[in-house]
Amino acid sequence: MTIGVSVVGAGFWAREMHLPALARLPGVKITSVVATTEESARRAAEPYGARALTDIAQAAADPGTDVLDIVAPPDVHLLAVESAASHGKHAICIKPLARDLDEADRMLAAVRQAGTRLFYAENVPFIPALHEAKKVVDAGGIGDVFRVKACEGIGEPHSDWFYDPARSGGGAILDMAVHSLEFCRFFAGAPITGVYAEAGTFVHNGRTGVEDTAVLTLRFANGVIGQCEDSWSLVGAMDSRFEVYGTRGRILVDNLHRQPLQVVTGTKGWSYPMPIEGLVADGHLAMLGHFLDCLRTGAPSLSDGQVGRDVLAVVDAAYRSVTSGQKETVR
Ligand SMILES: NC(=O)c1ccc[n+]([C@@H]2O[C@H](COP(=O)([O-])OP(=O)(O)OC[C@H]3O[C@@H](n4cnc5c(N)ncnc54)[C@H](O)[C@@H]3O)[C@@H](O)[C@H]2O)c1
């Protein structure tokens, strides 16, 4: 069965990750690409023989489209999910699921009412190295897990909307810590009950009031302790590290140093002459393949809208903690 997918968004992530991944998956037809301008939609759509659109409702109404893959800024997520649901179409929504919990609840209500599905496009649980790590943990290879830690950082966001909380919903906690939190949840194996957060704006304070740096400490219902260090303030290069501590061992996945051959030169910095594609190493191909398989078979998803909502509930508690200066309960 061929699944028709319309990609909402023609920016960095749609062009670099979702469109190439979808094009590589068997049984998928990319029907259209939607963007704010006709020209950017056309540039992204043309290589895939897809239609270029500027209206999400038109994409959702297309009888050849079964699912909207939403890869646009957070202020577009709710209206795109609602548009898909109102036309009886499924939705894949990129992280963060929404700008806040109220929007997330409205999304879940829309798909429940329409009888459609909502998938949460968070790549972390699909990273191959983390899958291998999970197998080791599940087989008891490091004993009982008692601590988890993740660091997700970049130097600066590439588009203006990230710096505008009315569009983005927040700073590094909402944009980056969602990845770290999902890692911690995946490995701790229990819900997060309490969060203490420290955050500040240190590098981009001339441009935005939202936090560019955050450190979160977490407590899980089973007693596990977690820590997330997330930022837009890493000068020079990214960070993407995940750690699991057990009573008989520990695991480190440094997802940036996943490349088998690393070369540093004075002029070029680090380069990777034998690169593993981000599509594979970061789990995007596996994630989208999983969502489409779920649609074909009706199987439950590892990452559905409720997962995105649960992560946002922790983000909400973290923002309350930044304001109160206290540890906050996840509601
Ligand atoms: N690891 C990850 O999973 C990852 C990485 C980067 C970005 N993202 C997420 O992807 C989403 C998009 O980020 P980006 O970096 O591609 O942004 P971007 O600024 O590069 O592109 C945004 C795109 O959205 C389109 N758009 C905006 N409003 C629209 C509307 N109303 N209708 C249709 N299209 C609209 C724009 O035309 C543009 O093509 C964000 O939610 C971001 O958090 C996820």
mmCIF file of N, CA, C and O in Angstrom, residues 134-220:
data_model
loop_
_atom_site.group_PDB
_atom_site.id
_atom_site.type_symbol
_atom_site.label_atom_id
_atom_site.label_comp_id
_atom_site.label_asym_id
_atom_site.label_seq_id
_atom_site.Cartn_x
_atom_site.Cartn_y
_atom_site.Cartn_z
ATOM 1 N N LYS A 134 20.130 0.361 24.513
ATOM 2 C CA LYS A 134 18.905 -0.085 25.208
ATOM 3 C C LYS A 134 18.890 -1.613 25.325
ATOM 4 O O LYS A 134 18.462 -2.149 26.352
ATOM 5 N N LYS A 135 19.373 -2.274 24.260
ATOM 6 C CA LYS A 135 19.408 -3.749 24.313
ATOM 7 C C LYS A 135 20.312 -4.211 25.453
ATOM 8 O O LYS A 135 19.994 -5.153 26.169
ATOM 9 N N VAL A 136 21.469 -3.537 25.606
ATOM 10 C CA VAL A 136 22.409 -3.894 26.678
ATOM 11 C C VAL A 136 21.743 -3.688 28.036
ATOM 12 O O VAL A 136 21.801 -4.549 28.916
ATOM 13 N N VAL A 137 21.045 -2.547 28.188
ATOM 14 C CA VAL A 137 20.383 -2.237 29.464
ATOM 15 C C VAL A 137 19.281 -3.258 29.734
ATOM 16 O O VAL A 137 19.186 -3.810 30.835
ATOM 17 N N ASP A 138 18.450 -3.529 28.709
ATOM 18 C CA ASP A 138 17.320 -4.451 28.896
ATOM 19 C C ASP A 138 17.779 -5.876 29.213
ATOM 20 O O ASP A 138 17.068 -6.621 29.879
ATOM 21 N N ALA A 139 18.989 -6.215 28.732
ATOM 22 C CA ALA A 139 19.522 -7.564 29.017
ATOM 23 C C ALA A 139 20.213 -7.598 30.379
ATOM 24 O O ALA A 139 20.835 -8.604 30.733
ATOM 25 N N GLY A 140 20.147 -6.507 31.128
ATOM 26 C CA GLY A 140 20.766 -6.471 32.461
ATOM 27 C C GLY A 140 22.267 -6.243 32.418
ATOM 28 O O GLY A 140 22.968 -6.421 33.427
ATOM 29 N N GLY A 141 22.775 -5.811 31.262
ATOM 30 C CA GLY A 141 24.224 -5.692 31.067
ATOM 31 C C GLY A 141 24.914 -4.689 31.971
ATOM 32 O O GLY A 141 26.124 -4.808 32.226
ATOM 33 N N ILE A 142 24.213 -3.676 32.460
ATOM 34 C CA ILE A 142 24.876 -2.718 33.365
ATOM 35 C C ILE A 142 24.192 -2.711 34.742
ATOM 36 O O ILE A 142 24.316 -1.755 35.509
ATOM 37 N N GLY A 143 23.446 -3.768 35.028
ATOM 38 C CA GLY A 143 22.770 -3.842 36.336
ATOM 39 C C GLY A 143 21.541 -2.943 36.363
ATOM 40 O O GLY A 143 20.896 -2.720 35.335
ATOM 41 N N ASP A 144 21.242 -2.424 37.539
ATOM 42 C CA ASP A 144 20.063 -1.553 37.671
ATOM 43 C C ASP A 144 20.449 -0.114 37.332
ATOM 44 O O ASP A 144 21.410 0.435 37.881
ATOM 45 N N VAL A 145 19.654 0.499 36.436
ATOM 46 C CA VAL A 145 19.918 1.896 36.059
ATOM 47 C C VAL A 145 19.491 2.811 37.209
ATOM 48 O O VAL A 145 18.381 2.698 37.715
ATOM 49 N N PHE A 146 20.423 3.691 37.653
ATOM 50 C CA PHE A 146 20.050 4.640 38.709
ATOM 51 C C PHE A 146 20.268 6.089 38.318
ATOM 52 O O PHE A 146 19.832 7.003 38.997
ATOM 53 N N ARG A 147 20.966 6.334 37.162
ATOM 54 C CA ARG A 147 21.197 7.716 36.751
ATOM 55 C C ARG A 147 21.265 7.787 35.233
ATOM 56 O O ARG A 147 21.849 6.894 34.591
ATOM 57 N N VAL A 148 20.666 8.854 34.666
ATOM 58 C CA VAL A 148 20.717 9.077 33.214
ATOM 59 C C VAL A 148 21.069 10.540 32.987
ATOM 60 O O VAL A 148 20.727 11.406 33.802
ATOM 61 N N LYS A 149 21.751 10.804 31.884
ATOM 62 C CA LYS A 149 22.196 12.178 31.637
ATOM 63 C C LYS A 149 22.296 12.429 30.139
ATOM 64 O O LYS A 149 22.747 11.552 29.392
ATOM 65 N N ALA A 150 21.860 13.611 29.687
ATOM 66 C CA ALA A 150 21.988 13.951 28.265
ATOM 67 C C ALA A 150 22.422 15.398 28.108
ATOM 68 O O ALA A 150 22.074 16.256 28.928
ATOM 69 N N CYS A 151 23.190 15.657 27.062
ATOM 70 C CA CYS A 151 23.612 17.022 26.714
ATOM 71 C C CYS A 151 23.283 17.233 25.244
ATOM 72 O O CYS A 151 23.774 16.498 24.390
ATOM 73 N N GLU A 152 22.452 18.223 24.975
ATOM 74 C CA GLU A 152 22.105 18.554 23.583
ATOM 75 C C GLU A 152 22.349 20.044 23.398
ATOM 76 O O GLU A 152 21.665 20.879 24.006
ATOM 77 N N GLY A 153 23.323 20.393 22.586
ATOM 78 C CA GLY A 153 23.631 21.810 22.432
ATOM 79 C C GLY A 153 24.001 22.182 21.014
ATOM 80 O O GLY A 153 24.549 21.375 20.263
ATOM 81 N N ILE A 154 23.675 23.437 20.672
ATOM 82 C CA ILE A 154 24.112 24.020 19.395
ATOM 83 C C ILE A 154 24.637 25.433 19.690
ATOM 84 O O ILE A 154 24.458 25.943 20.800
ATOM 85 N N GLY A 155 25.264 26.045 18.692
ATOM 86 C CA GLY A 155 25.790 27.396 18.885
ATOM 87 C C GLY A 155 24.715 28.453 18.794
ATOM 88 O O GLY A 155 24.656 29.379 19.614
ATOM 89 N N GLU A 156 23.850 28.305 17.791
ATOM 90 C CA GLU A 156 22.749 29.268 17.634
ATOM 91 C C GLU A 156 21.711 28.708 16.666
ATOM 92 O O GLU A 156 22.058 28.032 15.704
ATOM 93 N N PRO A 157 20.440 29.000 16.926
ATOM 94 C CA PRO A 157 19.408 28.602 15.966
ATOM 95 C C PRO A 157 19.570 29.382 14.663
ATOM 96 O O PRO A 157 20.073 30.513 14.668
ATOM 97 N N HIS A 158 19.125 28.798 13.576
ATOM 98 C CA HIS A 158 19.397 29.368 12.260
ATOM 99 C C HIS A 158 18.281 30.271 11.730
ATOM 100 O O HIS A 158 18.473 30.942 10.730
ATOM 101 N N SER A 159 17.083 30.262 12.347
ATOM 102 C CA SER A 159 15.979 31.088 11.820
ATOM 103 C C SER A 159 15.479 32.042 12.900
ATOM 104 O O SER A 159 15.526 31.731 14.095
ATOM 105 N N ASP A 160 14.941 33.188 12.460
ATOM 106 C CA ASP A 160 14.485 34.228 13.402
ATOM 107 C C ASP A 160 13.413 33.732 14.367
ATOM 108 O O ASP A 160 13.364 34.159 15.509
ATOM 109 N N TRP A 161 12.526 32.835 13.875
ATOM 110 C CA TRP A 161 11.382 32.458 14.705
ATOM 111 C C TRP A 161 11.805 31.789 16.016
ATOM 112 O O TRP A 161 11.083 31.876 17.009
ATOM 113 N N PHE A 162 12.962 31.136 16.059
ATOM 114 C CA PHE A 162 13.411 30.481 17.294
ATOM 115 C C PHE A 162 13.521 31.489 18.440
ATOM 116 O O PHE A 162 13.297 31.164 19.599
ATOM 117 N N TYR A 163 13.917 32.743 18.098
ATOM 118 C CA TYR A 163 14.201 33.762 19.115
ATOM 119 C C TYR A 163 12.930 34.476 19.582
ATOM 120 O O TYR A 163 12.976 35.289 20.486
ATOM 121 N N ASP A 164 11.806 34.201 18.920
ATOM 122 C CA ASP A 164 10.540 34.889 19.211
ATOM 123 C C ASP A 164 9.617 33.907 19.944
ATOM 124 O O ASP A 164 9.030 33.018 19.326
ATOM 125 N N PRO A 165 9.439 34.079 21.274
ATOM 126 C CA PRO A 165 8.663 33.083 22.018
ATOM 127 C C PRO A 165 7.209 32.974 21.565
ATOM 128 O O PRO A 165 6.584 31.925 21.768
ATOM 129 N N ALA A 166 6.681 34.027 20.939
ATOM 130 C CA ALA A 166 5.301 33.933 20.444
ATOM 131 C C ALA A 166 5.214 32.864 19.353
ATOM 132 O O ALA A 166 4.187 32.198 19.206
ATOM 133 N N ARG A 167 6.290 32.677 18.613
ATOM 134 C CA ARG A 167 6.287 31.655 17.555
ATOM 135 C C ARG A 167 6.882 30.328 18.033
ATOM 136 O O ARG A 167 6.357 29.259 17.731
ATOM 137 N N SER A 168 7.969 30.404 18.786
ATOM 138 C CA SER A 168 8.672 29.167 19.168
ATOM 139 C C SER A 168 8.083 28.539 20.417
ATOM 140 O O SER A 168 8.182 27.325 20.598
ATOM 141 N N GLY A 169 7.525 29.360 21.310
ATOM 142 C CA GLY A 169 7.007 28.843 22.581
ATOM 143 C C GLY A 169 8.036 28.868 23.694
ATOM 144 O O GLY A 169 7.692 28.684 24.857
ATOM 145 N N GLY A 170 9.323 29.067 23.366
ATOM 146 C CA GLY A 170 10.346 29.083 24.417
ATOM 147 C C GLY A 170 11.735 28.953 23.821
ATOM 148 O O GLY A 170 11.905 28.962 22.600
ATOM 149 N N GLY A 171 12.719 28.818 24.707
ATOM 150 C CA GLY A 171 14.099 28.758 24.260
ATOM 151 C C GLY A 171 14.668 27.350 24.291
ATOM 152 O O GLY A 171 14.015 26.390 23.840
ATOM 153 N N ALA A 172 15.878 27.229 24.864
ATOM 154 C CA ALA A 172 16.604 25.953 24.797
ATOM 155 C C ALA A 172 15.893 24.824 25.545
ATOM 156 O O ALA A 172 16.070 23.657 25.209
ATOM 157 N N ILE A 173 15.083 25.158 26.549
ATOM 158 C CA ILE A 173 14.370 24.070 27.257
ATOM 159 C C ILE A 173 13.372 23.416 26.301
ATOM 160 O O ILE A 173 13.352 22.197 26.135
ATOM 161 N N LEU A 174 12.561 24.244 25.647
ATOM 162 C CA LEU A 174 11.545 23.672 24.751
ATOM 163 C C LEU A 174 12.182 23.097 23.480
ATOM 164 O O LEU A 174 11.771 22.048 22.984
ATOM 165 N N ASP A 175 13.188 23.795 22.960
ATOM 166 C CA ASP A 175 13.744 23.382 21.665
ATOM 167 C C ASP A 175 14.742 22.231 21.786
ATOM 168 O O ASP A 175 14.760 21.343 20.933
ATOM 169 N N MET A 176 15.588 22.252 22.826
ATOM 170 C CA MET A 176 16.663 21.260 22.924
ATOM 171 C C MET A 176 16.423 20.213 24.018
ATOM 172 O O MET A 176 16.684 19.024 23.818
ATOM 173 N N ALA A 177 15.926 20.670 25.195
ATOM 174 C CA ALA A 177 15.780 19.704 26.307
ATOM 175 C C ALA A 177 14.732 18.639 25.994
ATOM 176 O O ALA A 177 14.759 17.567 26.596
ATOM 177 N N VAL A 178 13.827 18.916 25.057
ATOM 178 C CA VAL A 178 12.860 17.856 24.703
ATOM 179 C C VAL A 178 13.580 16.585 24.242
ATOM 180 O O VAL A 178 13.140 15.471 24.548
ATOM 181 N N HIS A 179 14.712 16.756 23.543
ATOM 182 C CA HIS A 179 15.484 15.571 23.109
ATOM 183 C C HIS A 179 16.080 14.864 24.336
ATOM 184 O O HIS A 179 15.999 13.641 24.462
ATOM 185 N N SER A 180 16.720 15.663 25.206
ATOM 186 C CA SER A 180 17.375 15.074 26.384
ATOM 187 C C SER A 180 16.356 14.385 27.279
ATOM 188 O O SER A 180 16.605 13.292 27.809
ATOM 189 N N LEU A 181 15.204 15.036 27.457
ATOM 190 C CA LEU A 181 14.168 14.462 28.325
ATOM 191 C C LEU A 181 13.669 13.139 27.766
ATOM 192 O O LEU A 181 13.434 12.184 28.512
ATOM 193 N N GLU A 182 13.510 13.071 26.457
ATOM 194 C CA GLU A 182 13.003 11.828 25.875
ATOM 195 C C GLU A 182 14.026 10.708 26.026
ATOM 196 O O GLU A 182 13.668 9.562 26.293
ATOM 197 N N PHE A 183 15.312 11.065 25.900
ATOM 198 C CA PHE A 183 16.356 10.065 26.164
ATOM 199 C C PHE A 183 16.240 9.557 27.605
ATOM 200 O O PHE A 183 16.241 8.345 27.863
ATOM 201 N N CYS A 184 16.157 10.512 28.547
ATOM 202 C CA CYS A 184 16.133 10.120 29.972
ATOM 203 C C CYS A 184 14.915 9.247 30.260
ATOM 204 O O CYS A 184 15.006 8.234 30.967
ATOM 205 N N ARG A 185 13.764 9.622 29.704
ATOM 206 C CA ARG A 185 12.536 8.834 29.912
ATOM 207 C C ARG A 185 12.699 7.422 29.334
ATOM 208 O O ARG A 185 12.285 6.438 29.936
ATOM 209 N N PHE A 186 13.296 7.360 28.157
ATOM 210 C CA PHE A 186 13.463 6.086 27.434
ATOM 211 C C PHE A 186 14.291 5.104 28.276
ATOM 212 O O PHE A 186 13.995 3.912 28.340
ATOM 213 N N PHE A 187 15.341 5.616 28.935
ATOM 214 C CA PHE A 187 16.244 4.728 29.673
ATOM 215 C C PHE A 187 15.885 4.558 31.140
ATOM 216 O O PHE A 187 16.218 3.531 31.732
ATOM 217 N N ALA A 188 15.222 5.539 31.739
ATOM 218 C CA ALA A 188 14.886 5.413 33.165
ATOM 219 C C ALA A 188 13.714 4.448 33.340
ATOM 220 O O ALA A 188 13.569 3.822 34.389
ATOM 221 N N GLY A 189 12.842 4.376 32.322
ATOM 222 C CA GLY A 189 11.752 3.405 32.372
ATOM 223 C C GLY A 189 10.656 3.747 33.356
ATOM 224 O O GLY A 189 9.968 2.858 33.857
ATOM 225 N N ALA A 190 10.479 5.028 33.672
ATOM 226 C CA ALA A 190 9.404 5.448 34.587
ATOM 227 C C ALA A 190 9.101 6.918 34.296
ATOM 228 O O ALA A 190 9.941 7.626 33.732
ATOM 229 N N PRO A 191 7.929 7.392 34.697
ATOM 230 C CA PRO A 191 7.624 8.815 34.466
ATOM 231 C C PRO A 191 8.481 9.734 35.349
ATOM 232 O O PRO A 191 8.918 9.327 36.426
ATOM 233 N N ILE A 192 8.680 10.958 34.874
ATOM 234 C CA ILE A 192 9.390 11.973 35.660
ATOM 235 C C ILE A 192 8.371 12.600 36.609
ATOM 236 O O ILE A 192 7.289 13.013 36.181
ATOM 237 N N THR A 193 8.725 12.661 37.887
ATOM 238 C CA THR A 193 7.774 13.238 38.856
ATOM 239 C C THR A 193 8.147 14.664 39.239
ATOM 240 O O THR A 193 7.272 15.494 39.440
ATOM 241 N N GLY A 194 9.443 14.964 39.369
ATOM 242 C CA GLY A 194 9.849 16.301 39.815
ATOM 243 C C GLY A 194 11.020 16.831 39.008
ATOM 244 O O GLY A 194 11.856 16.060 38.522
ATOM 245 N N VAL A 195 11.047 18.164 38.836
ATOM 246 C CA VAL A 195 12.099 18.824 38.047
ATOM 247 C C VAL A 195 12.589 20.061 38.789
ATOM 248 O O VAL A 195 11.781 20.846 39.297
ATOM 249 N N TYR A 196 13.904 20.238 38.817
ATOM 250 C CA TYR A 196 14.473 21.517 39.238
ATOM 251 C C TYR A 196 15.272 22.051 38.053
ATOM 252 O O TYR A 196 16.071 21.313 37.452
ATOM 253 N N ALA A 197 15.041 23.300 37.686
ATOM 254 C CA ALA A 197 15.690 23.851 36.492
ATOM 255 C C ALA A 197 16.369 25.172 36.786
ATOM 256 O O ALA A 197 15.834 26.016 37.508
ATOM 257 N N GLU A 198 17.560 25.333 36.228
ATOM 258 C CA GLU A 198 18.250 26.627 36.197
ATOM 259 C C GLU A 198 18.405 26.989 34.728
ATOM 260 O O GLU A 198 18.746 26.123 33.908
ATOM 261 N N ALA A 199 18.139 28.248 34.386
ATOM 262 C CA ALA A 199 18.259 28.649 32.984
ATOM 263 C C ALA A 199 18.654 30.118 32.906
ATOM 264 O O ALA A 199 18.394 30.897 33.827
ATOM 265 N N GLY A 200 19.275 30.488 31.813
ATOM 266 C CA GLY A 200 19.651 31.885 31.624
ATOM 267 C C GLY A 200 19.946 32.164 30.161
ATOM 268 O O GLY A 200 20.015 31.243 29.335
ATOM 269 N N THR A 201 20.111 33.459 29.865
ATOM 270 C CA THR A 201 20.438 33.885 28.497
ATOM 271 C C THR A 201 21.811 34.540 28.571
ATOM 272 O O THR A 201 21.952 35.604 29.175
ATOM 273 N N PHE A 202 22.808 33.872 28.014
ATOM 274 C CA PHE A 202 24.184 34.312 28.185
ATOM 275 C C PHE A 202 24.852 34.755 26.879
ATOM 276 O O PHE A 202 25.679 35.641 26.882
ATOM 277 N N VAL A 203 24.496 34.121 25.780
ATOM 278 C CA VAL A 203 25.196 34.385 24.513
ATOM 279 C C VAL A 203 24.322 35.204 23.559
ATOM 280 O O VAL A 203 24.812 36.054 22.833
ATOM 281 N N HIS A 204 23.011 34.963 23.584
ATOM 282 C CA HIS A 204 22.114 35.629 22.622
ATOM 283 C C HIS A 204 21.237 36.679 23.300
ATOM 284 O O HIS A 204 20.148 36.991 22.827
ATOM 285 N N ASN A 205 21.707 37.233 24.438
ATOM 286 C CA ASN A 205 20.860 38.179 25.181
ATOM 287 C C ASN A 205 20.639 39.497 24.442
ATOM 288 O O ASN A 205 19.719 40.225 24.770
ATOM 289 N N GLY A 206 21.447 39.772 23.429
ATOM 290 C CA GLY A 206 21.174 40.973 22.628
ATOM 291 C C GLY A 206 20.016 40.745 21.674
ATOM 292 O O GLY A 206 19.464 41.689 21.099
ATOM 293 N N ARG A 207 19.614 39.503 21.503
ATOM 294 C CA ARG A 207 18.641 39.157 20.458
ATOM 295 C C ARG A 207 17.331 38.614 20.988
ATOM 296 O O ARG A 207 16.306 38.693 20.316
ATOM 297 N N THR A 208 17.364 38.019 22.188
ATOM 298 C CA THR A 208 16.150 37.363 22.696
ATOM 299 C C THR A 208 16.136 37.330 24.217
ATOM 300 O O THR A 208 17.208 37.378 24.851
ATOM 301 N N GLY A 209 14.943 37.244 24.775
ATOM 302 C CA GLY A 209 14.808 37.088 26.214
ATOM 303 C C GLY A 209 14.667 35.636 26.626
ATOM 304 O O GLY A 209 14.688 35.318 27.817
ATOM 305 N N VAL A 210 14.494 34.731 25.667
ATOM 306 C CA VAL A 210 14.330 33.311 26.037
ATOM 307 C C VAL A 210 15.686 32.708 26.389
ATOM 308 O O VAL A 210 16.730 33.203 25.962
ATOM 309 N N GLU A 211 15.654 31.638 27.184
ATOM 310 C CA GLU A 211 16.900 31.036 27.678
ATOM 311 C C GLU A 211 17.692 30.390 26.551
ATOM 312 O O GLU A 211 17.123 29.723 25.695
ATOM 313 N N ASP A 212 19.024 30.638 26.586
ATOM 314 C CA ASP A 212 19.864 29.918 25.622
ATOM 315 C C ASP A 212 20.649 28.796 26.299
ATOM 316 O O ASP A 212 21.380 28.055 25.636
ATOM 317 N N THR A 213 20.464 28.676 27.633
ATOM 318 C CA THR A 213 21.217 27.676 28.392
ATOM 319 C C THR A 213 20.335 27.150 29.523
ATOM 320 O O THR A 213 19.698 27.958 30.210
ATOM 321 N N ALA A 214 20.312 25.844 29.715
ATOM 322 C CA ALA A 214 19.492 25.293 30.799
ATOM 323 C C ALA A 214 20.125 24.018 31.354
ATOM 324 O O ALA A 214 20.716 23.225 30.608
ATOM 325 N N VAL A 215 19.992 23.856 32.652
ATOM 326 C CA VAL A 215 20.377 22.606 33.318
ATOM 327 C C VAL A 215 19.171 22.138 34.127
ATOM 328 O O VAL A 215 18.618 22.899 34.927
ATOM 329 N N LEU A 216 18.746 20.913 33.874
ATOM 330 C CA LEU A 216 17.571 20.357 34.557
ATOM 331 C C LEU A 216 18.015 19.152 35.391
ATOM 332 O O LEU A 216 18.780 18.320 34.895
ATOM 333 N N THR A 217 17.551 19.080 36.622
ATOM 334 C CA THR A 217 17.718 17.816 37.365
ATOM 335 C C THR A 217 16.339 17.197 37.529
ATOM 336 O O THR A 217 15.352 17.906 37.761
ATOM 337 N N LEU A 218 16.293 15.887 37.403
ATOM 338 C CA LEU A 218 15.016 15.170 37.347
ATOM 339 C C LEU A 218 14.983 14.062 38.388
ATOM 340 O O LEU A 218 16.020 13.476 38.714
ATOM 341 N N ARG A 219 13.786 13.763 38.870
ATOM 342 C CA ARG A 219 13.604 12.564 39.690
ATOM 343 C C ARG A 219 12.487 11.760 39.030
ATOM 344 O O ARG A 219 11.450 12.303 38.646
ATOM 345 N N PHE A 220 12.717 10.468 38.860
ATOM 346 C CA PHE A 220 11.729 9.584 38.240
ATOM 347 C C PHE A 220 10.939 8.838 39.314
ATOM 348 O O PHE A 220 11.408 8.686 40.444
#
